[in-house]
Coordinates of C-alpha atoms and ligand atoms in Angstrom, one line a residue:
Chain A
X1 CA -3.6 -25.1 4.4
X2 CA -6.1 -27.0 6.7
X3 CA -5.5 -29.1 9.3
X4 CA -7.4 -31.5 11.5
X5 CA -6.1 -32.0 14.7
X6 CA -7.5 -33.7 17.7
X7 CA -6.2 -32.0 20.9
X8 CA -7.3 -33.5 24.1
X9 CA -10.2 -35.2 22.5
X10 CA -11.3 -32.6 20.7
X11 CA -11.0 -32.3 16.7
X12 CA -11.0 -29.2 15.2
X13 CA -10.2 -28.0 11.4
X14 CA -8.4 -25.2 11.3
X15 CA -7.0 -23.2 8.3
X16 CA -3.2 -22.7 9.0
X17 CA 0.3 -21.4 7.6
X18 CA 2.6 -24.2 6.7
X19 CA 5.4 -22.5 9.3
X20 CA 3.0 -22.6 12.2
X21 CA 4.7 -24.7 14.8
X22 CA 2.8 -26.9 17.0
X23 CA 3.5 -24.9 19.9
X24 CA 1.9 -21.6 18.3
X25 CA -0.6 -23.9 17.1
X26 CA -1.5 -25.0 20.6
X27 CA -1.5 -22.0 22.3
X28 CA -2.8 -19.0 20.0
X29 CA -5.5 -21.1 17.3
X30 CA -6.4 -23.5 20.3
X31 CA -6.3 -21.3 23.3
X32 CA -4.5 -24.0 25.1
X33 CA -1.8 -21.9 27.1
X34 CA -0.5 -24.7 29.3
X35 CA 2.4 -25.8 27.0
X36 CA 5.1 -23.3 27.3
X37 CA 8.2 -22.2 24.9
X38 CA 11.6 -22.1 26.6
X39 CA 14.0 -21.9 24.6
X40 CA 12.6 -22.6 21.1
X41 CA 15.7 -24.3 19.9
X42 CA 15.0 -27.9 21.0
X43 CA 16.5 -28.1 24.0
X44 CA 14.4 -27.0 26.9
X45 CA 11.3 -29.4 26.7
X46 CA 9.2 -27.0 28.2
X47 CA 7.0 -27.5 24.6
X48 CA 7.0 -31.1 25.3
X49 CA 3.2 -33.1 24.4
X50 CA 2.1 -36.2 22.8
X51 CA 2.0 -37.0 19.6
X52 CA 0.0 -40.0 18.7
X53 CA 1.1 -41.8 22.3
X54 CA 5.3 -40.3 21.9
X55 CA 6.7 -37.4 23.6
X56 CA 7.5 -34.7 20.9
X57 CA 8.9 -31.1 21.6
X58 CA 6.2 -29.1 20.1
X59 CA 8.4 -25.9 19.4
X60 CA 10.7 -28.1 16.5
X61 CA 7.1 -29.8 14.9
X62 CA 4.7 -28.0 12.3
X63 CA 1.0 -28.1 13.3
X64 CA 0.7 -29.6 9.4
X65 CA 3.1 -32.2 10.3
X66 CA 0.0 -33.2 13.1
X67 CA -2.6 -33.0 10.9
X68 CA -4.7 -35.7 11.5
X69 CA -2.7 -36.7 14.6
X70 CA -4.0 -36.8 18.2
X71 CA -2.4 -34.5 20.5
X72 CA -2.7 -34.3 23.9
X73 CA -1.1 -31.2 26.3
X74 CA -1.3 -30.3 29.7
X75 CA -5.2 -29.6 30.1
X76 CA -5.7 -32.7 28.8
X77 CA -4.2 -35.2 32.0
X78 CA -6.7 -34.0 34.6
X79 CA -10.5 -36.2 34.2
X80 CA -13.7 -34.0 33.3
X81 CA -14.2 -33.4 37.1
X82 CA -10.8 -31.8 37.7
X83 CA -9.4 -34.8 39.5
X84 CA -5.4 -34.8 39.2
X85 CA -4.0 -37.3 36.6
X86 CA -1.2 -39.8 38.7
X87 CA 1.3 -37.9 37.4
X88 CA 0.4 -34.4 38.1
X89 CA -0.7 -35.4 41.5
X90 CA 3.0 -37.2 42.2
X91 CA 4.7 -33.7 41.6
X92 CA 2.2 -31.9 43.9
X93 CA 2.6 -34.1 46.5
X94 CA 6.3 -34.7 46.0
X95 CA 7.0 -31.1 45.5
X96 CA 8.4 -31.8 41.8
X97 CA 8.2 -27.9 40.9
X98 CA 8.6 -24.7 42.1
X99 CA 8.5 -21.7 39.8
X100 CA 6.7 -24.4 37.9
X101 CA 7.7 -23.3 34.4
X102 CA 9.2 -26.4 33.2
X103 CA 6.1 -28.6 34.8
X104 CA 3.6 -28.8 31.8
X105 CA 6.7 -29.9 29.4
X106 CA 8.1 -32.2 32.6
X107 CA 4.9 -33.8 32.9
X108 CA 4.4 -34.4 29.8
X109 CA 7.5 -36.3 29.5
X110 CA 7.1 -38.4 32.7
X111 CA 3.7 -39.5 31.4
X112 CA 5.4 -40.4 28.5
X113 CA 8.2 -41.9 29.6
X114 CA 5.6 -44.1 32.1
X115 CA 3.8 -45.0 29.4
X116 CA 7.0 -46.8 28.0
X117 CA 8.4 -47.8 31.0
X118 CA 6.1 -48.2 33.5
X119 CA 8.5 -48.8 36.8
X120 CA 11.7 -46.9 36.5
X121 CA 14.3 -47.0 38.4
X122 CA 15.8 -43.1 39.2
X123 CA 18.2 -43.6 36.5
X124 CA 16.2 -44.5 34.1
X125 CA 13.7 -41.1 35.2
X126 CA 17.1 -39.3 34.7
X127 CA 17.7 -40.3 31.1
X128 CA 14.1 -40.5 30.3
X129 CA 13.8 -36.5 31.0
X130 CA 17.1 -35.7 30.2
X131 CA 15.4 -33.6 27.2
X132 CA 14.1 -31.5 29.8
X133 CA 15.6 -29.0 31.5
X134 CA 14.4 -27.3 35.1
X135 CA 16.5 -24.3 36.7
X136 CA 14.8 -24.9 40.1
X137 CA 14.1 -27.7 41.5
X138 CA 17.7 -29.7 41.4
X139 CA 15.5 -32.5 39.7
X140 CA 15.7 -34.2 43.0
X141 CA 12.1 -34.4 43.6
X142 CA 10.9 -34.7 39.9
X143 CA 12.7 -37.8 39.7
X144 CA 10.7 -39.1 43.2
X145 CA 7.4 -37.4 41.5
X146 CA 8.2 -39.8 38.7
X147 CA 8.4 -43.0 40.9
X148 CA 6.0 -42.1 43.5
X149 CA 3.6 -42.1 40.6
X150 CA 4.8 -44.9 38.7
X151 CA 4.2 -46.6 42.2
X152 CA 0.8 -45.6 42.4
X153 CA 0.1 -47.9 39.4
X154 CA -0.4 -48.3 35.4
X155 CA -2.9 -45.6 35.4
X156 CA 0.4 -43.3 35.5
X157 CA 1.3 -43.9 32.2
X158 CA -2.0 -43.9 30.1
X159 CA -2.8 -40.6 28.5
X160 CA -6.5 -39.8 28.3
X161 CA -8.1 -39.6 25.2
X162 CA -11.2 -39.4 23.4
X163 CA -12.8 -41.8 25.6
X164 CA -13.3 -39.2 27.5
X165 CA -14.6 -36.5 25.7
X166 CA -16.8 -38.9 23.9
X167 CA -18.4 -39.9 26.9
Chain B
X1 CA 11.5 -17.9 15.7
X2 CA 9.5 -18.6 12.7
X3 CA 10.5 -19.9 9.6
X4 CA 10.2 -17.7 6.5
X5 CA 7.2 -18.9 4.1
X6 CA 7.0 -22.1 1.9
X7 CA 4.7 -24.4 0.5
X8 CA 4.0 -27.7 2.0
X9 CA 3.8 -31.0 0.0
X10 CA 2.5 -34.1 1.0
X11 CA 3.6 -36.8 -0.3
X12 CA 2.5 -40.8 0.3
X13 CA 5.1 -42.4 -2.2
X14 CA 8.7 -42.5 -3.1
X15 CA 7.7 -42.1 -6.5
X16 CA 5.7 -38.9 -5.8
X17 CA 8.3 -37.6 -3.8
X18 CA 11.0 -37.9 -6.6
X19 CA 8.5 -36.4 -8.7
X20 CA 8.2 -33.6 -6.0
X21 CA 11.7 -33.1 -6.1
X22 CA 12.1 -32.9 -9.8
X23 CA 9.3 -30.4 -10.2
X24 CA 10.6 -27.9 -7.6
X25 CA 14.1 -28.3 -8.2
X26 CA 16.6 -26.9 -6.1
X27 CA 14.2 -24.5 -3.9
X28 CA 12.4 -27.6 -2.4
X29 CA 13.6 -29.8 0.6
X30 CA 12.6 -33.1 1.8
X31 CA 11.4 -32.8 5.4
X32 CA 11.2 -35.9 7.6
X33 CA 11.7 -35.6 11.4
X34 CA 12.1 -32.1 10.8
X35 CA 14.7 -32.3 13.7
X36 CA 17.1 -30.8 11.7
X37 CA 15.8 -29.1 9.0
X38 CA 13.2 -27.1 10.9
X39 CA 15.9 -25.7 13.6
X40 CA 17.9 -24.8 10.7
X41 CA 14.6 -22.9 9.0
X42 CA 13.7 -21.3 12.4
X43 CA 17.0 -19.6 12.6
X44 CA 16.7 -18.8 8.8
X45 CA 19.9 -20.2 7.6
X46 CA 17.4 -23.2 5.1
X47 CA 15.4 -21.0 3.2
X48 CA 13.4 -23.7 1.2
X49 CA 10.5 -22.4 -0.6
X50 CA 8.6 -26.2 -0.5
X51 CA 8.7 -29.3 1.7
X52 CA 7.9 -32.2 0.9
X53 CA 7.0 -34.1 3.9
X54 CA 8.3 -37.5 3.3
X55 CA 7.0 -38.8 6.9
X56 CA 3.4 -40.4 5.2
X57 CA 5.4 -42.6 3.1
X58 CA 3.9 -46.0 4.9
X59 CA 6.6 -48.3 3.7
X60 CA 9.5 -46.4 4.4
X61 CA 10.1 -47.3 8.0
X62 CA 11.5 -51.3 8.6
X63 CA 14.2 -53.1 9.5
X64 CA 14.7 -56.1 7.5
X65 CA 17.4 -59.0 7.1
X66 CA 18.2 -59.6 3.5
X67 CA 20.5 -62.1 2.8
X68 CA 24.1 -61.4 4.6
X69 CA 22.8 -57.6 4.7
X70 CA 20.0 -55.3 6.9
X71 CA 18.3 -53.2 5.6
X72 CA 16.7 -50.2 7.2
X73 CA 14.0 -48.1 5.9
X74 CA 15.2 -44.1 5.6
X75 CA 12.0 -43.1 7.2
X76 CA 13.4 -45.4 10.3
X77 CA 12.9 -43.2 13.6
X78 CA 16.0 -43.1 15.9
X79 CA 13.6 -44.7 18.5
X80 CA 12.4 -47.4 16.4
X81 CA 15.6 -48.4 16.1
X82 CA 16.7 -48.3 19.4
X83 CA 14.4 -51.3 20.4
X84 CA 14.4 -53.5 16.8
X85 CA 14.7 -57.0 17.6
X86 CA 16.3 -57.6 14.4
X87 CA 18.7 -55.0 14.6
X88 CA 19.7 -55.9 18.2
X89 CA 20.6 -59.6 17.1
X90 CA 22.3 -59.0 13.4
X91 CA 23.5 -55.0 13.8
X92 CA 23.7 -54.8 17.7
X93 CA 25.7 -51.2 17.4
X94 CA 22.7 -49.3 15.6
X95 CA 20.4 -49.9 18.3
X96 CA 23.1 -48.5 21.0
X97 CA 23.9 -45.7 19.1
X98 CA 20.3 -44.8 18.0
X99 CA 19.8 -44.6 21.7
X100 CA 22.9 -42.2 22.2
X101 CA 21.4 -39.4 20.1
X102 CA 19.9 -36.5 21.4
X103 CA 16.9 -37.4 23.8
X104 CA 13.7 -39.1 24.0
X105 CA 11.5 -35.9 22.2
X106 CA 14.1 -36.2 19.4
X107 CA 14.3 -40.2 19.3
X108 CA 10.8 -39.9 18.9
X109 CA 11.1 -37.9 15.2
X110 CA 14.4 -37.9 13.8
X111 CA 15.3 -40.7 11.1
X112 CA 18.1 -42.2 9.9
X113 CA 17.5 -41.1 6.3
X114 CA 17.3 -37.8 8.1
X115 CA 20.7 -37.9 10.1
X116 CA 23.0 -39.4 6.7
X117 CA 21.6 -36.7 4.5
X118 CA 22.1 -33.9 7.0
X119 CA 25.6 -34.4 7.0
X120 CA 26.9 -33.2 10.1
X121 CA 30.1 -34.1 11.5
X122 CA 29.0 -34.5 15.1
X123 CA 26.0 -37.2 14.2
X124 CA 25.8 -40.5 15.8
X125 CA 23.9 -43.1 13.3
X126 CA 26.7 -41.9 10.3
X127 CA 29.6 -42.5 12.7
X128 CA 28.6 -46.1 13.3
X129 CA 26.9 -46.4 9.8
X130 CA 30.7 -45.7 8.1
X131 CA 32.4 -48.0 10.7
X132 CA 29.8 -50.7 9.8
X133 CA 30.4 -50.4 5.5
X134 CA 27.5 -51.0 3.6
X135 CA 25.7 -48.6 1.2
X136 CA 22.6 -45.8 1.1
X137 CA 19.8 -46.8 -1.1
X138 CA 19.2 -43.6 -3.1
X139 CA 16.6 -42.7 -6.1
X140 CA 16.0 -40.5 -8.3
X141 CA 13.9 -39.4 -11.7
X142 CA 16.5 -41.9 -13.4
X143 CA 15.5 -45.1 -10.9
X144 CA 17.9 -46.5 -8.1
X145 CA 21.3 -46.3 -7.1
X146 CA 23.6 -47.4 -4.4
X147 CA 26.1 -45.6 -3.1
X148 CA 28.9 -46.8 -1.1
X149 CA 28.6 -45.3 2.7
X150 CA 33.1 -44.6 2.5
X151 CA 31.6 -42.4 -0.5
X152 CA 28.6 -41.0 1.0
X153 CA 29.5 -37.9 3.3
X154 CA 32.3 -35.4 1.1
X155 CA 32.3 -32.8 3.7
X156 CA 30.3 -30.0 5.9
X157 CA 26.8 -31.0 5.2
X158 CA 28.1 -32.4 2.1
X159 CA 26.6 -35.7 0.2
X160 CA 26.6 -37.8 -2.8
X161 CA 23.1 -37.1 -2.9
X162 CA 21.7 -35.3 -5.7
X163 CA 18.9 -32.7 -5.2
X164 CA 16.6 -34.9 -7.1
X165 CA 17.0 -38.3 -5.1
X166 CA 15.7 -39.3 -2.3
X167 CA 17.5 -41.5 0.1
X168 CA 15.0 -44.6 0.3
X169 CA 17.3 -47.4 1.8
X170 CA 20.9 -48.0 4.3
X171 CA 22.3 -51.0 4.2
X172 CA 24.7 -52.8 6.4
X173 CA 26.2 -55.7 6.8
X174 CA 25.2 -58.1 9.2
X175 CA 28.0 -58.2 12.4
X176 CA 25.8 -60.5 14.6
X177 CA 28.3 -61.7 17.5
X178 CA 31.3 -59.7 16.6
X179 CA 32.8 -57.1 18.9
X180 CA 31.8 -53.3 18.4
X181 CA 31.9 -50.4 20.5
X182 CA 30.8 -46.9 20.8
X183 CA 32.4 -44.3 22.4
X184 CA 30.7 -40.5 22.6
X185 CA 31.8 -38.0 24.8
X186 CA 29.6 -35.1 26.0
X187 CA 29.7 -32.7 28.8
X188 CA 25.6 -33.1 28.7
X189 CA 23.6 -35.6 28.7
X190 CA 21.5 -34.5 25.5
X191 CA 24.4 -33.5 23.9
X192 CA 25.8 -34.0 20.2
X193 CA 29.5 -35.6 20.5
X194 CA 32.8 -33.5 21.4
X195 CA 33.9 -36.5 19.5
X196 CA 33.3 -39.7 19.0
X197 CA 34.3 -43.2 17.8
X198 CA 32.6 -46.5 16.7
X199 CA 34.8 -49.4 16.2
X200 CA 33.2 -52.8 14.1
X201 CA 35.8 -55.5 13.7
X202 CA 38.8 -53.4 13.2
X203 CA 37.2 -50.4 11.2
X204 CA 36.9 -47.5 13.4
X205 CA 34.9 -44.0 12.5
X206 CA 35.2 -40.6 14.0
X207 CA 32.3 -38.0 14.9
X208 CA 33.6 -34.2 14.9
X209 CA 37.4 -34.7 13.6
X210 CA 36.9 -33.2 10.3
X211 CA 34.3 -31.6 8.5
X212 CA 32.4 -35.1 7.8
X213 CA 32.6 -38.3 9.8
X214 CA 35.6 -40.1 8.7
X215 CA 37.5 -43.5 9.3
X216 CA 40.7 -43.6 11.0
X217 CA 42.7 -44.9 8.6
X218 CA 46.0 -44.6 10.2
X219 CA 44.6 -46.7 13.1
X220 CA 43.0 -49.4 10.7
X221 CA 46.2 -49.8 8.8
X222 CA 47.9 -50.5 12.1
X223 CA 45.7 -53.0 13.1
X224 CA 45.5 -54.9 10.3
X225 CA 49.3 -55.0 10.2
X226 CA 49.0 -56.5 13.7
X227 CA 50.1 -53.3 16.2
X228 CA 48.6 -53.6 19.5
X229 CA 45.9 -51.7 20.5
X230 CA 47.7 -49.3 22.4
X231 CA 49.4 -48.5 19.4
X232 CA 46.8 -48.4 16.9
X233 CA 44.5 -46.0 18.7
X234 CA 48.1 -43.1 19.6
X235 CA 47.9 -42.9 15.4
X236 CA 44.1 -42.3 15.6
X237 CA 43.8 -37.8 14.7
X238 CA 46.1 -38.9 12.2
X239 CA 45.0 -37.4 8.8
X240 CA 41.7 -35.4 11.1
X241 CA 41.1 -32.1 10.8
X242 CA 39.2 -31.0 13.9
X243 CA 37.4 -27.9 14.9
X244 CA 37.7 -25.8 17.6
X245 CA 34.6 -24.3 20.0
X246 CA 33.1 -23.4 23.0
X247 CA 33.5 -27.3 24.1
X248 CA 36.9 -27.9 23.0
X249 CA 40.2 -27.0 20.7
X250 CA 41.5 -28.8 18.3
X251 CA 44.4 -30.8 20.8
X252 CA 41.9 -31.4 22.8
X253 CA 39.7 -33.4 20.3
X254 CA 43.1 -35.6 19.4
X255 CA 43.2 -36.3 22.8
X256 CA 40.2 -37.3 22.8
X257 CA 39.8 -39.3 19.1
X258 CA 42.9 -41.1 20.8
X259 CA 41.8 -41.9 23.9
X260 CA 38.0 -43.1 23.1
X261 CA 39.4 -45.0 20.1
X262 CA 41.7 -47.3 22.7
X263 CA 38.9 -47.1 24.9
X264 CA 36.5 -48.4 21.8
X265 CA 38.9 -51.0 20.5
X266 CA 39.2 -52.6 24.7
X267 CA 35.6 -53.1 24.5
X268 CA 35.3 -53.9 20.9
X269 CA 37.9 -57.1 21.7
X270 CA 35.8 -58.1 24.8
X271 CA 38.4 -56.3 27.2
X272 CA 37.7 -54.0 30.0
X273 CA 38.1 -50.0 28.6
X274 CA 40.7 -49.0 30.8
X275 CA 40.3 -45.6 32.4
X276 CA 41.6 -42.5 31.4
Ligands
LIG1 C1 17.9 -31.0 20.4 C2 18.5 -31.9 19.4 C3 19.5 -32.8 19.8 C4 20.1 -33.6 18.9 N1 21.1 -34.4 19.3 C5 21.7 -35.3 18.4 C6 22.8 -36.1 18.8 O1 23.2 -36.1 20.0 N2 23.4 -36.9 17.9 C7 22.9 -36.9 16.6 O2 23.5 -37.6 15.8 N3 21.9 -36.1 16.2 C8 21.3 -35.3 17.1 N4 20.2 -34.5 16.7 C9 19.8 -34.6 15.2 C10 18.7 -35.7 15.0 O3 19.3 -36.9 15.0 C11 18.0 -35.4 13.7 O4 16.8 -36.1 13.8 C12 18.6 -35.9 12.5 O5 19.9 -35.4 12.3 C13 17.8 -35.6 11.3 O6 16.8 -36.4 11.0 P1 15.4 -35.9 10.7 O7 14.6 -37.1 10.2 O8 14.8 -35.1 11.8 O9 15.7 -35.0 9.4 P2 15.1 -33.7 8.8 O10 15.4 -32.6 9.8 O11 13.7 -33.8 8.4 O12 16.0 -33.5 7.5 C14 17.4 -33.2 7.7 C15 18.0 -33.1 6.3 O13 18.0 -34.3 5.6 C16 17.2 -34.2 4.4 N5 16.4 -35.5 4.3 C17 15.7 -36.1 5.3 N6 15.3 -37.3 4.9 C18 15.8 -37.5 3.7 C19 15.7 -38.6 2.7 N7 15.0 -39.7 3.0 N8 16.3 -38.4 1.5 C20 16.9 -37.3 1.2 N9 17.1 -36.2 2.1 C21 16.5 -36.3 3.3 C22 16.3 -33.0 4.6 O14 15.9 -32.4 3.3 C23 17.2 -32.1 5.4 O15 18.1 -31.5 4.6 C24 19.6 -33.7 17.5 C25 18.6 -32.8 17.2 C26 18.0 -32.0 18.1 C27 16.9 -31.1 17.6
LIG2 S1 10.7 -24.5 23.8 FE1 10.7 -26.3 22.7 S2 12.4 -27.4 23.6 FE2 12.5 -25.4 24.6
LIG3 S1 10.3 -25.5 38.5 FE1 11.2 -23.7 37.8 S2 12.1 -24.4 36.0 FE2 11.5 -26.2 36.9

């Protein structure tokens, strides 16, 4: 079946297998590698991108159910000259990662989670992520990632689009 | 994991999707979150040979006061729920619980028409959906029917439903001020429930005490005969049937439908839960 999907700005048609799941989608038709599968059961959020402006776990939708949608992963956050989206910068500078395989799908969920709520407060980072799960990092410094870049303002929570492609 | 082969069918009405459903029969399944369906497929236990993708349908998703009920639109997403105005002023419980399921990634697809016709136990929205009364909008080749929510759920991903309707509509009535409570108990914050209870004006629903959600009658009758709250919620596993797993055997889910039923009944009448 064929699907049109705009990923980071960029629509494509592709022809696909109903059962293709976003995440396979993503990664082996698009070549966009960023957006990791955990656990492939729902409950990691390492698959996590954004779905028409939500948060969705990209390993439990099928590409067709995005046809037509606007999808934006990992790759997609930092501007066309490589400068560090709020959000990505936050968990560099706050060390919110360290083996750093949870971080595309964490990201994904503070941006988000920002763009919902654009000044949490640590709880409300805690519940906002709770679909994500990291085995390193204690969440400790995620959670300050998360505020540190809500802090540095409402650009935190705005996902880049096709503005920017377009341009 | 991958889901074994099927054909995928749009569809942008309720009327095409009945017809969808008539012309596949049995095979075909309606897919609308996919939040349970698809986990189900990817570990092969569905087998449907077509879905018919419900989620286009524009005027499925609403929330809507008509006279003394609300009615919500099956394609209603969790999240959508969880921050209705109207449902916050006439239904207050469906917003709270909407926000008790899963996490944000699943808010953000699953539906309530999705939750009552999965059936399972453990699900939030039916637990407070059979506390509140009311019925599920359902139709089929032969037009609309209502079915009464107490009738709804027969047992282990069990429904009224036929495989030829499609649940369009749940409605509730309208509690506005009165007391309600939820009470869900997890050892994760993502979690399904261990167990738990909603309680609307004296009518109190379990989650995981049997093999659908059910009322606790015994505690109802003894409310309405006047018992205290105390004793009302000791009588609530009367009549349950719960499993056991990795979280907890069967006593312990008593414990706990008994405990978080006196807990939800405090709360419900304005009084402080006591602790355990
Ligand atoms: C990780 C994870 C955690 C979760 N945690 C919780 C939780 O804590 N509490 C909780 O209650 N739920 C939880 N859920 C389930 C979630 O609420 C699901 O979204 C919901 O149960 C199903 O809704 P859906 O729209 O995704 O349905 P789908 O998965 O699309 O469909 C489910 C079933 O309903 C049928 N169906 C769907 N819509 C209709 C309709 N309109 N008419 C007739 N049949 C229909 C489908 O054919 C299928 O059989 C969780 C799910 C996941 C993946
Ligand atoms: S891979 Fe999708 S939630 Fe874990
Ligand atoms: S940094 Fe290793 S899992 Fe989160």
């Amino acid at each position: 079946m064929q699907v049109s999907i705009t990923v980071n700005g960029q629509q494509r048609t592709d022809e696909v297998e109903p059962r293709l799941l976003l995440a396979h989608y993503l990664r082996e038709v698009r070549g966009l590698t960023a957006t990791n599968i955990g656990c492939d059961t729902t409950s990691c959020g390492a698959c996590t991108v954004i779905v028409d402006g939500l948060s969705v776990k990209s390993c439990t939708v099928l590409a067709v159910q995005a046809d037509g949608a606007q999808v934006t992963t990992l790759e997609g956050l930092a501007g066309p000259d490589g400068e560090l989206h709020p959000v990505q910068r936050a968990f560099r500078e706050e060390h919110g990662l360290q083996c750093g395989f949870c971080t595309p799908g964490m990201v994904m969920a503070a941006v988000g989670l920002l763009a919902d709520n654009p000044d949490p407060s640590d709880r409300e980072v805690r519940e906002g992520l709770e679909g994500n799960l990291c085995r390193c990092t204690g969440y400790h410094n995620i959670v300050r990632a998360v505020r540190s870049a809500a802090q540095a303002g409402p650009a935190a929570g705005q996902v880049p689009q096709v503005q920017e492609v377009e341009a | 994991m991958i889901p074994s082969q099927f054909d995928y069918v749009r569809v942008q009405s309720v009327d095409e999707a009945v017809a969808a459903l008539t012309e596949h029969g049995e095979d075909a399944k309606v897919l609308a979150g996919g939040h349970s369906l698809l986990p189900i497929m990817k570990l092969r236990l569905a087998v449907p040979s077509v879905l018919i993708d419900i989620s286009g349908i524009r005027d499925l998703s609403y929330v809507r006061v008509e006279g003394e009920e609300v009615a919500i639109g099956a394609g209603t997403r969790h999240h959508e729920l969880e921050r209705d105005a109207v449902a916050a002023a006439e239904v207050p419980i469906l917003p709270y619980v909407a926000s008790q399921v899963g996490d944000p990634q699943v808010r953000h697809r699953g539906t309530i028409g999705g939750t009552v016709a999965h059936s399972d136990p453990a699900s939030d929205l039916p637990t407070a959906l059979l506390a509140l009364g009311g019925t599920v909008v359902v139709q089929g080749p032969g037009g609309r029917r209502e079915i009464p929510i107490t009738e709804f759920w027969l047992g282990f991903f069990e429904t009224a439903l036929q495989p030829d309707e499609l649940i369009v509509e749940v409605r509730v009535p309208r509690t506005g001020s009165a007391g309600w409570a939820y009470e869900k108990f997890t050892r994760r914050a993502n979690d399904w429930p261990i167990v738990a209870v909603a309680a609307v004006e004296g009518r109190v629903a379990l989650a995981n005490m049997a093999g659908s959600v059910v009322r606790a009658t015994a505690t109802e009758e003894a409310l309405a005969r006047g018992a205290s709250i105390e004793e009302a919620a000791a009588l609530a596993d009367q009549g349950t049937s719960p499993g056991a797993d990795m979280h907890a055997d069967q006593e312990y889910r008593r414990h706990l439908a008994r405990l978080l039923t006196r807990r939800a009944l405090q709360r419900a009448s304005g009084g402080a839960a006591a602790a355990a």
